[in-house]
Amino acid sequence: MVSRSYSNLLDLSSCDSPSFGRERKRFPRVATVPGLLSEVDDESCHSVGSDAPSVSQERMIIVGNQLPLRAHRNEDDGEWFFSWDEDSLLLQLKDGLGDDVEVIYVGCLKEEIAPNKQDDVAQTLLETFKCVPAFIPPELFTKYYHGFCKQYLWPLFHYMLPLSPDLGGRFDRSLWQAYLSVNKIFADKVMEVINPNDDYMWVHDYHLMVLPTFLRKRFNRVKLGFFLHSPFPSSEIYRTLPVRVEILRALLNSDLIGFHTFDYARHFLSCCGRMLGLSYQSKRGYIGLEYYGRTVSIKILPVGIHIGQLQSVLNLPETEAKVIELRDKFIGRTVMLGVDDMDIFKGISLKLLAMEQLLVQHPENIGEVVLVQVANPARGRGRDVEEVRSETYATVRRINNRFGRPGYDPVVLIDNPLQFYERIAYYVIAECCLVTAVRDGMNLIPYEYIICRQGNEKLDETLGLHPSAQKKSMLVVSEFIGCSPSLSGAIRVNPWNIDAVAEAMDSALIASEAEKQLRHEKHYRYVSTHDVAYWARSFLQDLERACGDHLRRRCWGFGFGLGFRVIALDPNFRKLSVEHIVSAYKRTKNRAILLDYDGTLMPTGSLNTTPNIEAVGILNNLCRDPKNVVFLVSGKDKMTLNEWFSCCEKLGLVAEHGYSIRPNHDSDWETCISLSDFDWKQIAEPVMKLYTETTDGSTIETKESSLVWNYLYADPDFGFCQAKELLDHLESVLANEPVSVKSGQHVVEVKPQGVNKGLVAEHILTTMRQKGKLLDFVLCIGDDRSDEDMFEVIMRAKTGPCLSPVAEVFACTVGQKPSKAKYYVEDRSEILRMLQALANASEPAAKTTPIPASRGVIINKE
């Protein structure tokens, strides 16, 4: 059975009314056939309580790989019992969402549930915990989690390239298909509970990176946030992923994408720029990517810890007893602590080598300093984990054999699982905490350590500390972990530099009491105010802001598979249909049409930019209609246009974005603006040459009225940076010259002030009026920023004297993007089909008999 809503699902699971605190509004969509959604007229459906007003309450659906639950099975009858997993981040973040936010969880269970028990377990979890389990077949889960996630994504995101089968493994398409299948199962589970008009969704981590596409495909306006808890690698690493574009596009179907650090966000933005050609903007502190009319916001905020949970464990008598035990065990010695998973990225062996180096260089620490290394079980599996474990054991044995003495081992390795209160006790007695991971998404160990060192009155008494004494702590952290930027008082190290880590350890040991207190106070102030509740609350606020304009925009989806995306546009911005414009064309007698060339009549970035036979033929047919005047408004120079369009006798040409104009083949070129001084070129050209020499792939185009620096074939990031520098440089040296310096699509252009495509559009319309031709049809098509001036003039002319009061005006951009135009067409092929339809709609005699023009067509070449 396919459920219509969460309320329906509850109705199935109990005989009573929904028990989650409020009645839900009926959904505007229902599933009539699995996988297919149809619109249902509200007035045609009748349900109990449908007229009752709904209580205003936000609802958040949190989706993660695992549900925040612990499962226990009764060995006698095989029944399952469940409880909350207090250590789960997904459960802890609920504290920051507020009491008025209803939270529903979707995810897998850690334990495998027999198929005949799954329905009962699902019903229990739904009723008791508001959890919706996704049951994944074991074989599929192995390929998805241990295969694609842990053998491919996780190593790659931690900068391990699959250079050999032993390093991450070769890309296996079947594992990718398993990843897609599991994400699809998660999407189906979300569909059972979501109210797309009201609910917010928060998807977590790299296990579910394509889930946004599956959800956006079902509901174009779904309010969806995604947070990545692992690092995002640089573009040089990420680009090796065979499905790199598919994952990027899937993530961009979110409204908000969160990262722990700016480095991770910067790498993601760089990948979007290099692989998708997208650029980002920062406005009033918010970073956003424009993606098909939608603004995808970027959130940068490291996650915090649940301080209340730590404090409650600190208050336990078990914790106090363990602290006393450890105090007596290490009495008279300084304890340095490491807490890490036993995997290849946590740098345990590097830390042990640094400890060995410390004892070699500072032998006075022998017998005085102990490194306690807590090694948690690895989350993954494989030969690399076994190698890390073997190397760790061997290094510990060597250090203890070399520097140990009766009653003293310099390294204490704890590889058996510890209770949470036991780990807390180690934090309390440790003078310094060492985190030397070579790569880690966040790592909350330092945060936990800081809170535990703050302690409480009972533990202060146990340790013999005065209640008013200032607390102290020292941190040595790797610069490659996500929490490092937020811990400004820590000693940051490169974990690969063994000598530097050893010196950092020594610095932590010999630091003065005042310094330890100052560093601790600084860290405690940050950690205590940026806890997990603060992080969750901040993310939800930004998600609400990112989704604020959903209802104000028209949305529709297009594309297949993982190439699916949603177009979101202003309600007044719509697609120009051929039937509509042909109808207007036939009704009118004096017409003007304005078109662009590169990106309009020719594909953008094409190596061969000369016009093809099809385009020239369409232009000639339009020009032969006695009611038309056709102009090509281009950025090219006069010589190029003369050569390319010599066979178009009636075609008007405009060169260099409006500087020169030629009404037809028999006329002479004339300038639209009077200029005599081009001395500024002697200043600008040497500057451009300097940047051309230092930017591989860039070129200079010299025109009669302007200079253009083009970096289309340069490295995207470097070219963009150089363009900004060049823009500033030119504006500085040309400040007193009558020119304007502007940046465009992969270009920086210097041209005389007042020269733009809007100037020539205004000139053409005025000339037509002076000839007694009051235009009643205007079509203008362009694709880039330079055409916006032309759109503005055309739209403004609707209320001016140059057009008929009933004139049909079509300002049209190529592609769906923010524009001053009111219409759009998808691509060049649509433009040619539309122009051909207009040519076919012309009078038959006009196609063969040249008659003086009385309608204007302007074609913009660039």
CSV table of N, CA, C and O in Angstrom, one decimal, residues 390-429:
chain,number,residue,atom,x,y,z
A,390,SER,N,48.2,-3.6,13.3
A,390,SER,CA,49.5,-4.3,13.5
A,390,SER,C,50.6,-3.3,13.7
A,390,SER,O,51.5,-3.5,14.6
A,391,GLU,N,50.6,-2.2,13.0
A,391,GLU,CA,51.7,-1.2,13.1
A,391,GLU,C,51.6,-0.5,14.5
A,391,GLU,O,52.6,-0.2,15.1
A,392,THR,N,50.4,-0.3,14.9
A,392,THR,CA,50.2,0.4,16.2
A,392,THR,C,50.7,-0.5,17.4
A,392,THR,O,51.4,0.0,18.2
A,393,TYR,N,50.3,-1.8,17.3
A,393,TYR,CA,50.8,-2.7,18.4
A,393,TYR,C,52.3,-2.8,18.4
A,393,TYR,O,53.0,-2.8,19.4
A,394,ALA,N,52.9,-2.9,17.2
A,394,ALA,CA,54.4,-3.0,17.1
A,394,ALA,C,55.1,-1.8,17.6
A,394,ALA,O,56.1,-1.9,18.3
A,395,THR,N,54.5,-0.6,17.3
A,395,THR,CA,55.2,0.6,17.7
A,395,THR,C,55.1,0.8,19.3
A,395,THR,O,56.0,1.2,19.9
A,396,VAL,N,53.9,0.4,19.8
A,396,VAL,CA,53.7,0.5,21.3
A,396,VAL,C,54.7,-0.4,22.0
A,396,VAL,O,55.4,0.0,23.0
A,397,ARG,N,54.9,-1.6,21.5
A,397,ARG,CA,55.8,-2.6,22.1
A,397,ARG,C,57.2,-2.0,22.0
A,397,ARG,O,58.0,-2.1,23.0
A,398,ARG,N,57.6,-1.5,20.9
A,398,ARG,CA,59.0,-1.0,20.8
A,398,ARG,C,59.3,0.2,21.7
A,398,ARG,O,60.3,0.2,22.4
A,399,ILE,N,58.3,1.1,21.8
A,399,ILE,CA,58.5,2.3,22.7
A,399,ILE,C,58.6,1.8,24.2
A,399,ILE,O,59.4,2.2,24.9
A,400,ASN,N,57.7,0.9,24.6
A,400,ASN,CA,57.7,0.5,26.0
A,400,ASN,C,58.9,-0.4,26.3
A,400,ASN,O,59.4,-0.3,27.4
A,401,ASN,N,59.3,-1.2,25.3
A,401,ASN,CA,60.5,-2.0,25.6
A,401,ASN,C,61.8,-1.1,25.7
A,401,ASN,O,62.7,-1.4,26.5
A,402,ARG,N,61.8,0.0,25.0
A,402,ARG,CA,63.0,0.9,25.0
A,402,ARG,C,63.0,1.8,26.2
A,402,ARG,O,64.1,2.1,26.8
A,403,PHE,N,61.8,2.4,26.5
A,403,PHE,CA,61.8,3.5,27.5
A,403,PHE,C,61.1,3.0,28.8
A,403,PHE,O,61.1,3.8,29.8
A,404,GLY,N,60.5,1.8,28.8
A,404,GLY,CA,59.8,1.4,30.0
A,404,GLY,C,60.7,1.0,31.1
A,404,GLY,O,61.9,0.7,31.0
A,405,ARG,N,60.1,0.9,32.3
A,405,ARG,CA,60.8,0.4,33.5
A,405,ARG,C,59.8,-0.2,34.4
A,405,ARG,O,58.6,0.0,34.2
A,406,PRO,N,60.2,-0.9,35.4
A,406,PRO,CA,59.2,-1.5,36.3
A,406,PRO,C,58.2,-0.5,36.8
A,406,PRO,O,58.6,0.6,37.4
A,407,GLY,N,56.9,-0.8,36.6
A,407,GLY,CA,55.9,0.1,37.1
A,407,GLY,C,55.6,1.3,36.2
A,407,GLY,O,54.8,2.2,36.5
A,408,TYR,N,56.3,1.4,35.0
A,408,TYR,CA,56.1,2.5,34.1
A,408,TYR,C,56.1,2.1,32.7
A,408,TYR,O,57.1,1.5,32.2
A,409,ASP,N,55.1,2.3,32.0
A,409,ASP,CA,55.0,2.2,30.5
A,409,ASP,C,54.7,3.5,29.9
A,409,ASP,O,53.7,4.1,30.3
A,410,PRO,N,55.6,4.0,29.1
A,410,PRO,CA,55.4,5.4,28.5
A,410,PRO,C,54.1,5.5,27.6
A,410,PRO,O,53.5,6.5,27.5
A,411,VAL,N,53.7,4.3,27.1
A,411,VAL,CA,52.5,4.3,26.2
A,411,VAL,C,51.5,3.3,26.8
A,411,VAL,O,51.9,2.1,26.9
A,412,VAL,N,50.3,3.7,27.1
A,412,VAL,CA,49.2,2.8,27.5
A,412,VAL,C,48.2,2.7,26.4
A,412,VAL,O,47.5,3.7,26.1
A,413,LEU,N,48.1,1.6,25.7
A,413,LEU,CA,47.2,1.4,24.6
A,413,LEU,C,45.9,0.7,25.1
A,413,LEU,O,46.0,-0.4,25.7
A,414,ILE,N,44.8,1.3,24.9
A,414,ILE,CA,43.5,0.8,25.3
A,414,ILE,C,42.7,0.5,24.1
A,414,ILE,O,42.2,1.4,23.4
A,415,ASP,N,42.6,-0.8,23.7
A,415,ASP,CA,42.0,-1.2,22.4
A,415,ASP,C,40.7,-1.9,22.7
A,415,ASP,O,40.0,-2.3,21.7
A,416,ASN,N,40.2,-2.0,23.9
A,416,ASN,CA,38.9,-2.6,24.2
A,416,ASN,C,37.9,-1.4,24.3
A,416,ASN,O,38.2,-0.3,24.8
A,417,PRO,N,36.7,-1.7,23.9
A,417,PRO,CA,35.7,-0.6,24.0
A,417,PRO,C,35.5,-0.1,25.4
A,417,PRO,O,35.4,-0.9,26.3
A,418,LEU,N,35.4,1.2,25.5
A,418,LEU,CA,35.2,1.9,26.8
A,418,LEU,C,33.8,2.4,26.9
A,418,LEU,O,33.2,2.8,25.9
A,419,GLN,N,33.3,2.3,28.1
A,419,GLN,CA,32.0,3.0,28.4
A,419,GLN,C,32.2,4.5,28.3
A,419,GLN,O,33.3,5.0,28.5
A,420,PHE,N,31.1,5.2,28.0
A,420,PHE,CA,31.3,6.6,27.9
A,420,PHE,C,31.8,7.3,29.1
A,420,PHE,O,32.7,8.2,29.0
A,421,TYR,N,31.4,6.9,30.3
A,421,TYR,CA,31.9,7.5,31.5
A,421,TYR,C,33.3,7.2,31.7
A,421,TYR,O,34.1,8.1,32.3
A,422,GLU,N,33.8,6.1,31.2
A,422,GLU,CA,35.3,5.8,31.4
A,422,GLU,C,36.1,6.7,30.5
A,422,GLU,O,37.1,7.2,30.9
A,423,ARG,N,35.6,7.0,29.3
A,423,ARG,CA,36.3,7.9,28.4
A,423,ARG,C,36.3,9.3,29.0
A,423,ARG,O,37.3,10.0,29.0
A,424,ILE,N,35.2,9.7,29.6
A,424,ILE,CA,35.1,11.0,30.3
A,424,ILE,C,36.1,11.1,31.4
A,424,ILE,O,36.7,12.2,31.6
A,425,ALA,N,36.3,10.0,32.1
A,425,ALA,CA,37.3,10.1,33.2
A,425,ALA,C,38.7,10.3,32.7
A,425,ALA,O,39.5,11.0,33.4
A,426,TYR,N,39.0,9.7,31.6
A,426,TYR,CA,40.3,9.9,31.0
A,426,TYR,C,40.5,11.4,30.6
A,426,TYR,O,41.6,12.0,30.8
A,427,TYR,N,39.4,12.0,30.0
A,427,TYR,CA,39.5,13.4,29.7
A,427,TYR,C,39.8,14.2,31.0
A,427,TYR,O,40.6,15.2,30.9
A,428,VAL,N,39.1,13.9,32.1
A,428,VAL,CA,39.3,14.7,33.3
A,428,VAL,C,40.7,14.7,33.8
A,428,VAL,O,41.2,15.8,34.3
A,429,ILE,N,41.4,13.6,33.8
A,429,ILE,CA,42.7,13.5,34.4
A,429,ILE,C,43.9,13.9,33.4
A,429,ILE,O,45.0,14.0,33.8
